[in-house]
Coordinates of C-alpha atoms in Angstrom, one line a residue:
X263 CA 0.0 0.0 0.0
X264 CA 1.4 3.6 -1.0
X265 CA 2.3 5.9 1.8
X266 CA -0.2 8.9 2.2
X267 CA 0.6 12.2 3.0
X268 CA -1.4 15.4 3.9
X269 CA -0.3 18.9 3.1
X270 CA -1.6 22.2 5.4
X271 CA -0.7 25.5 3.5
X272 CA -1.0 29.0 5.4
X273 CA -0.6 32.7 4.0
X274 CA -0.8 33.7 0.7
X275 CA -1.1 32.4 -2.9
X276 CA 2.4 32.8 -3.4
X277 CA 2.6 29.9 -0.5
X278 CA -0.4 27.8 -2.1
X279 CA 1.9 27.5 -5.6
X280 CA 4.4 26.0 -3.5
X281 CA 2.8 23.5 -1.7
X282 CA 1.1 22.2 -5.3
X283 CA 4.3 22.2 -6.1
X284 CA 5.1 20.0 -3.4
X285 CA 2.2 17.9 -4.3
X286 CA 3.8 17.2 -7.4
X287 CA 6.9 16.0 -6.2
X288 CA 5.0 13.5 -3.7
X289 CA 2.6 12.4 -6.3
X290 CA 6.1 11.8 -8.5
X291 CA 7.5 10.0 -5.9
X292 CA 4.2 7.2 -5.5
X293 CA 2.7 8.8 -2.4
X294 CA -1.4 9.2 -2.3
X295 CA -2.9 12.4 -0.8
X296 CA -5.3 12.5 1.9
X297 CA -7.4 14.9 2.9
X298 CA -7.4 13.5 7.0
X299 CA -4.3 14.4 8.7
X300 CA -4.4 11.4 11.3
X301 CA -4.6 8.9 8.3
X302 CA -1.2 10.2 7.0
X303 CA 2.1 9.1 6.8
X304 CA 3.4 12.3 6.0
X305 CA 1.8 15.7 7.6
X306 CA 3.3 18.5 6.0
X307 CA 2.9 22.4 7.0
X308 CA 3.9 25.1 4.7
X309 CA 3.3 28.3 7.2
X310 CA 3.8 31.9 6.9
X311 CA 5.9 34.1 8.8
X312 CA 4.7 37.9 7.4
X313 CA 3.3 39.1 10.1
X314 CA 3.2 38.0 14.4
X315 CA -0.5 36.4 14.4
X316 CA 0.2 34.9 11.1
X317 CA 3.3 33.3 12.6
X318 CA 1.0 32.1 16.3
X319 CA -1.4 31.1 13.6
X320 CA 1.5 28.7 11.8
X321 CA 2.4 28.0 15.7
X322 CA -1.0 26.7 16.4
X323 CA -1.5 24.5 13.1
X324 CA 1.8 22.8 13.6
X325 CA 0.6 21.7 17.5
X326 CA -2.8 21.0 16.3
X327 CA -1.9 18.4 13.5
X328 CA 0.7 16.9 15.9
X329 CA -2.1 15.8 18.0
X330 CA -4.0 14.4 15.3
X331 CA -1.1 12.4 13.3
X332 CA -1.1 8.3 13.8
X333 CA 1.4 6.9 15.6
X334 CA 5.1 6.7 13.3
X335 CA 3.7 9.6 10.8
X336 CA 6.0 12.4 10.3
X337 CA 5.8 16.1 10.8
X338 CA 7.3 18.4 8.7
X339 CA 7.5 21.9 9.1
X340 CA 8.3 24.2 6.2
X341 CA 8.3 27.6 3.8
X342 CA 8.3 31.2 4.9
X343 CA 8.6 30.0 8.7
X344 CA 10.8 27.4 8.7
X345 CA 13.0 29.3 6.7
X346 CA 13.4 32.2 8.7
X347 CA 13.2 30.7 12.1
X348 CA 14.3 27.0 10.9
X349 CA 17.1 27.1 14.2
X350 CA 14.2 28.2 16.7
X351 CA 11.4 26.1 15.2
X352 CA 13.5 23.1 15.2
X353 CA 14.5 24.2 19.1
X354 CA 11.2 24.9 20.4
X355 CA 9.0 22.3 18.6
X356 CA 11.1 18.5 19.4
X357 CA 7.4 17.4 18.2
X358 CA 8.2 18.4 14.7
X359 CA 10.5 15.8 12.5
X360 CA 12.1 17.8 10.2
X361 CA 11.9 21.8 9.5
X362 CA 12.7 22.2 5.8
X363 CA 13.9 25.5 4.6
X364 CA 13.2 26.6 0.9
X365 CA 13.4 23.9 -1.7
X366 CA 14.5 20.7 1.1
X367 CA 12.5 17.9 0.4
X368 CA 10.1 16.9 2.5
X369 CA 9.6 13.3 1.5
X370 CA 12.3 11.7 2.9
X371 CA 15.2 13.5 5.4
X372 CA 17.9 15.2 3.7
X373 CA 20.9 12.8 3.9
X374 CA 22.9 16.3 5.3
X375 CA 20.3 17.0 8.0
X376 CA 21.8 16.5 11.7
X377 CA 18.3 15.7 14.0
X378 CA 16.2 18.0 13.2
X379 CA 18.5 21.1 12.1
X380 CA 17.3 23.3 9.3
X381 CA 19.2 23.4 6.2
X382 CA 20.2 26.9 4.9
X383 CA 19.2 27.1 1.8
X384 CA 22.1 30.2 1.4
X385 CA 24.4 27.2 1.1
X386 CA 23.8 27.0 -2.6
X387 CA 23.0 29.4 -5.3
X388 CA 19.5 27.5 -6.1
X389 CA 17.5 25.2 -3.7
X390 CA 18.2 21.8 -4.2
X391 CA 14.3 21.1 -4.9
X392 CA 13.7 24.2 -7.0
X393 CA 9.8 25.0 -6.7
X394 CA 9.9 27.5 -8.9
X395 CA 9.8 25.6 -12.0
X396 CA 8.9 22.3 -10.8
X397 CA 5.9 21.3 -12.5
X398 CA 2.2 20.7 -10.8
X399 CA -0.5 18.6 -11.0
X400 CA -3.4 19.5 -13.3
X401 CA -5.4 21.8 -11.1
X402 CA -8.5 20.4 -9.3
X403 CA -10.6 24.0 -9.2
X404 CA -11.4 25.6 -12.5
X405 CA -8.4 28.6 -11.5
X406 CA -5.3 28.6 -10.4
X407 CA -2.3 30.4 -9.1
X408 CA 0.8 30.7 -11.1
X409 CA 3.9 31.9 -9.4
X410 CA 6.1 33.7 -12.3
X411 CA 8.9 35.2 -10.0
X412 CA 10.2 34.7 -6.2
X413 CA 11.8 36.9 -3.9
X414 CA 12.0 40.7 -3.9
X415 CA 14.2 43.5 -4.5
X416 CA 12.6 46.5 -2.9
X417 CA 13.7 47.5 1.3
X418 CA 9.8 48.3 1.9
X419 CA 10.2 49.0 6.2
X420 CA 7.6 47.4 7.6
X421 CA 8.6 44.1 5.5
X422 CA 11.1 40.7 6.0
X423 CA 10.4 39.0 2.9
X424 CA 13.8 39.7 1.3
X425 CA 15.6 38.6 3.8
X426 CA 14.6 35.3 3.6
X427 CA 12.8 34.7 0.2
X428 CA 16.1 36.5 -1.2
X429 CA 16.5 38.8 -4.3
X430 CA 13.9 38.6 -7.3
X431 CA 14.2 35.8 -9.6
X432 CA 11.9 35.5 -12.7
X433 CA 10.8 32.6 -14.7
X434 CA 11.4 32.0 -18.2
X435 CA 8.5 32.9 -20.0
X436 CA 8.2 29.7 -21.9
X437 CA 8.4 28.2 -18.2
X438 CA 5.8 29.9 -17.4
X439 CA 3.4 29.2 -20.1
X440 CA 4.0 25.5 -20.0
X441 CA 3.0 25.6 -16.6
X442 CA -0.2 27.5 -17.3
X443 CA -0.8 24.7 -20.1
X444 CA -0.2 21.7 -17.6
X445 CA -2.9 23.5 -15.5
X446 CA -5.5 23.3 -17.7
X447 CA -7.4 26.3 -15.9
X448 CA -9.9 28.6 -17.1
X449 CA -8.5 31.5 -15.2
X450 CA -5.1 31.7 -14.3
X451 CA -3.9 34.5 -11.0
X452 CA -0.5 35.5 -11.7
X453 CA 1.3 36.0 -8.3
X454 CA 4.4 37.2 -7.1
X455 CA 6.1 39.2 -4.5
X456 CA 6.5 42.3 -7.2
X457 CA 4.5 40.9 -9.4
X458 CA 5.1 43.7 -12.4
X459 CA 9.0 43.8 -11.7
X460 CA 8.7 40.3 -13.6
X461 CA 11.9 40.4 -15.8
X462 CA 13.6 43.3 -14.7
X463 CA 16.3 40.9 -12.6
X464 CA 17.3 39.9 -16.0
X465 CA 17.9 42.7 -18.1
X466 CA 19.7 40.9 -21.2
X467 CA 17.1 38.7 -21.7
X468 CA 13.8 39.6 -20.1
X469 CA 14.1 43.2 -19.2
X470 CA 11.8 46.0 -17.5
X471 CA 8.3 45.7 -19.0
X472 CA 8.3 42.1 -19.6
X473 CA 5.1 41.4 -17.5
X474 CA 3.3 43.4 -20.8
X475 CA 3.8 40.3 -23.2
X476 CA 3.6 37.5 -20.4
X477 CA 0.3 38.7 -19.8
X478 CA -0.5 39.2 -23.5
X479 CA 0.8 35.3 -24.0
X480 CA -1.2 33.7 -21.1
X481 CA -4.1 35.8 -22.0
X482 CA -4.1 33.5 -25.7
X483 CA -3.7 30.1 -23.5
X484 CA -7.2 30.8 -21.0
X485 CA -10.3 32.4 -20.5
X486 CA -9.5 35.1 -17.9
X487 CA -6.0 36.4 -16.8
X488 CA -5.8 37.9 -13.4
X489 CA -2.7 39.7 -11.6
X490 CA -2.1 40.1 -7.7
X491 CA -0.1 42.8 -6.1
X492 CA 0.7 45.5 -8.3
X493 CA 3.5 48.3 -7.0
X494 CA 1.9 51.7 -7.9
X495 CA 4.9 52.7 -9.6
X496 CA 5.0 50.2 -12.0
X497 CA 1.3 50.8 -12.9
X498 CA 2.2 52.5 -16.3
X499 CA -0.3 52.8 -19.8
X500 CA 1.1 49.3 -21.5
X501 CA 0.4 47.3 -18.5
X502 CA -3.4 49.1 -17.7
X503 CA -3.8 48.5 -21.9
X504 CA -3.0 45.0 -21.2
X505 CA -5.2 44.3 -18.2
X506 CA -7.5 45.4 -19.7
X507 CA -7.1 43.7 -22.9
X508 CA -7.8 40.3 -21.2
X509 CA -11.1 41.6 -20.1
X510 CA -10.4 40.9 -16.3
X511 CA -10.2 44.8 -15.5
X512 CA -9.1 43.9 -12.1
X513 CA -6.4 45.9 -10.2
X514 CA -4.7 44.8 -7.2
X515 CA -2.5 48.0 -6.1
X516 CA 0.1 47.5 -3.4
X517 CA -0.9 51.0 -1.9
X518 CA 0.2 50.6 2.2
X519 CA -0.8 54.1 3.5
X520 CA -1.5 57.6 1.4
X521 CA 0.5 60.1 3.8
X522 CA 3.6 61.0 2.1
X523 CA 5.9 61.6 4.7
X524 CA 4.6 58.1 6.4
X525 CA 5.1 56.2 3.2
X526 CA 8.4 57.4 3.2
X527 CA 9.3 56.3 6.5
X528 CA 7.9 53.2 4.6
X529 CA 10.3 53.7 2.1
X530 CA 7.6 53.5 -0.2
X531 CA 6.6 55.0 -3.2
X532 CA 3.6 57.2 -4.0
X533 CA 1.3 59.5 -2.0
X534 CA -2.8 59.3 -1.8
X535 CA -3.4 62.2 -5.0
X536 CA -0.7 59.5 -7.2
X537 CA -3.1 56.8 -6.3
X538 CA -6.6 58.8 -7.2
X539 CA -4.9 59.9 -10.4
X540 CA -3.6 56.5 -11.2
X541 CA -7.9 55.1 -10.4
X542 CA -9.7 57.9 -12.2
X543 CA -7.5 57.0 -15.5
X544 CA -8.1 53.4 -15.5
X545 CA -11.5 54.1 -14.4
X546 CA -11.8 56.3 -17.7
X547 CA -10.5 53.9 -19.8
X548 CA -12.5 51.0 -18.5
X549 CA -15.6 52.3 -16.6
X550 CA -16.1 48.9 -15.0
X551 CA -12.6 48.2 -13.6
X552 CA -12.9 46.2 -10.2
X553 CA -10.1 47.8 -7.6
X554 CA -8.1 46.4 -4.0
X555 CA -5.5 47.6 -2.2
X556 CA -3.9 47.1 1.4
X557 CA -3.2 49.4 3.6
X558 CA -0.9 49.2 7.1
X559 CA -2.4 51.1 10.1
X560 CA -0.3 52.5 13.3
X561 CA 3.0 52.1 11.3
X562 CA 5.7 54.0 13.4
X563 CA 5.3 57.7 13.5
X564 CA 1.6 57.5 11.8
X565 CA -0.5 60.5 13.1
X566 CA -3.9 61.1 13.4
X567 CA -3.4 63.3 10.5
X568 CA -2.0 60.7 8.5
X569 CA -5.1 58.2 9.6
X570 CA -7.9 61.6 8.4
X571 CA -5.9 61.5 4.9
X572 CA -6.0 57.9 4.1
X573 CA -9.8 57.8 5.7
X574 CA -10.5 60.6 3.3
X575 CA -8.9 58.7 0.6
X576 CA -10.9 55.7 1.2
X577 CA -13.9 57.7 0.9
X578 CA -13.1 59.6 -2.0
X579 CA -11.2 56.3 -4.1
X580 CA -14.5 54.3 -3.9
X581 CA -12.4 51.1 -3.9
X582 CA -14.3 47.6 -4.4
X583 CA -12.3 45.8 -1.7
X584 CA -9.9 46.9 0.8
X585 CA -8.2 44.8 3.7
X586 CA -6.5 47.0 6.7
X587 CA -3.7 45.8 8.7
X588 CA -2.4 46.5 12.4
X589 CA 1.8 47.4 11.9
X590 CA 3.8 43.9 13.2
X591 CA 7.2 45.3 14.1
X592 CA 9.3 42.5 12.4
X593 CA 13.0 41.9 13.6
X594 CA 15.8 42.8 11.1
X595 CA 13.0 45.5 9.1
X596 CA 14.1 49.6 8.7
X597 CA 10.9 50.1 10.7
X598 CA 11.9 47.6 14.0
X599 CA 13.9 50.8 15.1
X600 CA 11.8 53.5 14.6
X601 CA 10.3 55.8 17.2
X602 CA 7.0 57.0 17.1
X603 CA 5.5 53.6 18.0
X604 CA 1.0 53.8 17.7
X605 CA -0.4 52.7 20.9
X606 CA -2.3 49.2 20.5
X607 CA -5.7 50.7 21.6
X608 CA -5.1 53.5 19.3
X609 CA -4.4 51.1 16.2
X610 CA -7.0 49.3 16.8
X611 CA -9.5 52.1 17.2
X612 CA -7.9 53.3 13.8
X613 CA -8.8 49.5 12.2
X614 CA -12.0 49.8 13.1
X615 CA -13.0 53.1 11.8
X616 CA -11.4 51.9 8.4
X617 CA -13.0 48.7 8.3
X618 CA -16.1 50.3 9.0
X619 CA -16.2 52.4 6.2
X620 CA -15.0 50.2 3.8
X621 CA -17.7 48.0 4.7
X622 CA -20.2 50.6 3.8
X623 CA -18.4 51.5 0.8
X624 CA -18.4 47.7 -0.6
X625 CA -22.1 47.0 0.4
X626 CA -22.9 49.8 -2.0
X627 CA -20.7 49.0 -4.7
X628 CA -22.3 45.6 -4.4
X629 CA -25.9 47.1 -4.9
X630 CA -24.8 48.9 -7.4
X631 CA -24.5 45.4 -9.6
X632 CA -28.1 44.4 -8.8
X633 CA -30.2 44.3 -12.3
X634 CA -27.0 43.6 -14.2
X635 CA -26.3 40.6 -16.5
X636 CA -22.7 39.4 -15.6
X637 CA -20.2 36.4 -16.9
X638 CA -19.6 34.1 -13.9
X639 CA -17.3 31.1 -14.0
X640 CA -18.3 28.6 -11.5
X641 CA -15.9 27.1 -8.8
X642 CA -18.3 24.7 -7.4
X643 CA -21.9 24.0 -7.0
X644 CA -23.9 27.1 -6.5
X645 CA -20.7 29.7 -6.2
X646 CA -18.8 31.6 -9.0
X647 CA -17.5 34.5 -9.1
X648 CA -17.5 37.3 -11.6
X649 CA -14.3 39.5 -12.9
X650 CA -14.6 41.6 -10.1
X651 CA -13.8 39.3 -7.5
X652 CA -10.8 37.3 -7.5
X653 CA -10.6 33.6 -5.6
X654 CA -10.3 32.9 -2.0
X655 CA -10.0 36.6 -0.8
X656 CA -12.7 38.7 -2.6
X657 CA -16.6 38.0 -2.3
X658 CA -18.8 35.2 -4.7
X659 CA -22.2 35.2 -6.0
X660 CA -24.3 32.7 -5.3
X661 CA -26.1 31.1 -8.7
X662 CA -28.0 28.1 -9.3
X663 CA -27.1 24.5 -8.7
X664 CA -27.7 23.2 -12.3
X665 CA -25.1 25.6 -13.7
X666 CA -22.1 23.3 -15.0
X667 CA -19.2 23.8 -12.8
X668 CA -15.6 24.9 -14.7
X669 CA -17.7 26.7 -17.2
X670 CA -18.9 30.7 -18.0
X671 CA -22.6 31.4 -17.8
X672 CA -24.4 34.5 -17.7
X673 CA -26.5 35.2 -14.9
X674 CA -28.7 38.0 -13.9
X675 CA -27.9 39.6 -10.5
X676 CA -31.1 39.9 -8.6
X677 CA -30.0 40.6 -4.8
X678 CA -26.6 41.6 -2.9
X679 CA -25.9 40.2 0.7
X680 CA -22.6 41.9 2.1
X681 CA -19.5 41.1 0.1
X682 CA -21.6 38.7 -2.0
X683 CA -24.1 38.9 -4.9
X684 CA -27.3 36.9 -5.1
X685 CA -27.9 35.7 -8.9
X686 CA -31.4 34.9 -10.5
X687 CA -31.9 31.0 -10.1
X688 CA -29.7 30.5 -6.6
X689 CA -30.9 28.1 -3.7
X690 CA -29.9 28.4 -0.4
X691 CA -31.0 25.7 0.9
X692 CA -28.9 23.2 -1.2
X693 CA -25.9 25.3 -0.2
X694 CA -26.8 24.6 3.6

């Protein structure tokens, strides 16, 4: 009988393209997948270390499936976490079998691995198990993430990514395409940590701009194109021209805050007019563009004349969805040593009155869809989602059962309930 193994992925998309890749390798290597952790010989955790409650969340997870594993399974612990903290994790948690840095197998031990000692994956110029251009099984849901660079070359001060996901390093193009082809998806979200830097780390033969023609070139291969986490910056008329070409007019703008002098202290680009100017002119060319953004609140220094503008700026972009963020001093960052630390109580007052609005804000641009015909593709029975809301983070609309799953349909919208839309023909009770 085949071993089984079970696979637990935290954090972002970025992390969920590296655990199918992981899949791959297991599936390669004659293991089954299970979708109970106490019937596997293998229990697998790829956690996330951005922030401090996604790190007690990755904490948490790793104890949890401990408990539930059968006697003689193994735990192992990997990606963001277990690379940044591999020495601590494999200190603090004796229940955990091995922590595997970047691109350490998981299957088996690594024949250098002393106990349960992380292995650096500094120690040679590529990861021995590269998951950036291993390939992945065919994917199960009717989209999928594709991962078309790693690591990042910007000193943002609130973040740690760099440090331990290392410089940017795009994908071959062809790479890239081949993986979107093995996929088989009807929409494809391109992901990565600066997503429209994509070539720039390789001047001679990608170059600045080269997320212009990638796009173009999946856009022939599926139905809908989508992009994640857009700098501001890099936000120029080619790449709007080619978002929009795909007909998914969805931005996702990497905006963090819209004082100036705080976003410097972020050592960020941009301040809040930038950002309307850079909305009003995609919103002129394509009256129906979908928008997100993040934004970080009680980052060092912020005042409460920083929190009016960007509350002012929420009110005045309009922006389809928005997520807001308390500040997580991380060690090694440029902001870990700044003064002008927000009180907790104040930060979170400052959440609240964001979240608040935006909430208000959304609910009406929801009601603004009822009486419209919109494409949907559905995910599963009853749920799809239109171009303005992207998988797993955005809202759905609820349609009828009998619509095919993995294909378009057009549905009326006949009703909005928060973040989601109600289309003509959808049954609650079979979703209960």
């Amino acid at each position: 009988m085949s071993q089984r193994f079970y696979v637990e992925t935290l954090g972002c998309p970025k992390n969920q393209v590296d655990s199918d890749k992981l899949i791959g390798t297991l599936l390669a290597d004659g293991l089954e997948a299970t979708d109970d952790a106490g019937q596997a010989d293998l229990v697998v955790v790829n956690t996330c270390a951005f922030i401090g409650e996604a790190r007690q969340e990755s904490i948490d997870t790793i104890l949890a499936l401990e408990e539930q594993r059968r006697d003689g399974a193994r735990l192992v612990v990997t990606g963001c976490m277990a690379e940044r903290y591999g020495d601590e994790l494999a200190a603090e948690l004796p229940e955990v079998d091995q922590v595997a840095g970047f691109g350490v197998p998981v299957h088996t031990p690594a024949p250098s691995t002393v106990g349960k000692k992380l292995i650096p994956v500094s120690s040679a110029p590529l990861p021995e198990l590269d998951l950036l251009n291993l390939p992945r099984p065919t994917s199960v849901s009717p989209w999928a993430y594709v991962k078309i660079a790693e690591g990042c070359d910007r000193s943002c001060g609130f973040c740690a990514i760099p440090s331990f996901r290392g410089p940017q390093r795009s994908r071959d193009i062809d790479a890239v395409l081949r993986e979107v082809d093995e996929l088989a998806a009807r929409e494809i979200v391109l992901v990565a940590q600066d997503l429209a830097a994509y070539g720039r780390d390789r001047p001679d033969e990608l170059g600045n701009g080269s997320i212009v023609p990638l796009v173009n070139a999946v856009a022939e291969r599926t139905d809908w194109v989508r992009l994640l986490y857009l700098y501001p910056s890099d936000l120029n008329d080619a790449l709007i021209d080619a978002i929009c070409a795909t007909e998914v007019p969805y931005f996702d703008l990497s905006l963090q805050h819209v004082s100036k002098p705080l976003l410097r202290r972020m050592r960020r680009w941009g301040d809040g007019q930038r950002f309307l100017d850079s909305i009003a002119t995609i919103r002129e060319r394509e009256p129906d563009a979908a928008f997100r953004s993040n934004f970080i609140v009680g980052y060092p220094g912020e005042t409460e004349r920083d929190h009016d503008e960007l509350l002012r700026f929420v009110e005045e972009a309009q922006l389809d969805w928005c997520g807001f963020f308390a500040y997580s001093r991380e060690d090694g960052t440029y902001a870990a040593d700044l003064d002008g630390a927000v009180d907790p109580g104040l930060m979170g007052e400052r959440l609240a009155e964001l979240r608040e609005l935006q909430d208000e804000i959304t609910s009406v641009r929801r009601d603004e869809m009822i009486g419209r015909m919109v494409r949907v593709l559905v995910d599963e029975p009853g749920v799809a989602r239109s171009v303005r809301e992207a998988p797993e983070i955005d809202g759905i609309v609820h349609v009828g059962h009998d619509l095919t799953v993995r294909e378009f349909h057009d549905v009326e919208i006949v009703d909005a309930l928060g973040p989601d839309l109600v289309a003509a023909g959808a049954s609650f009770e079979e979703d209960d």
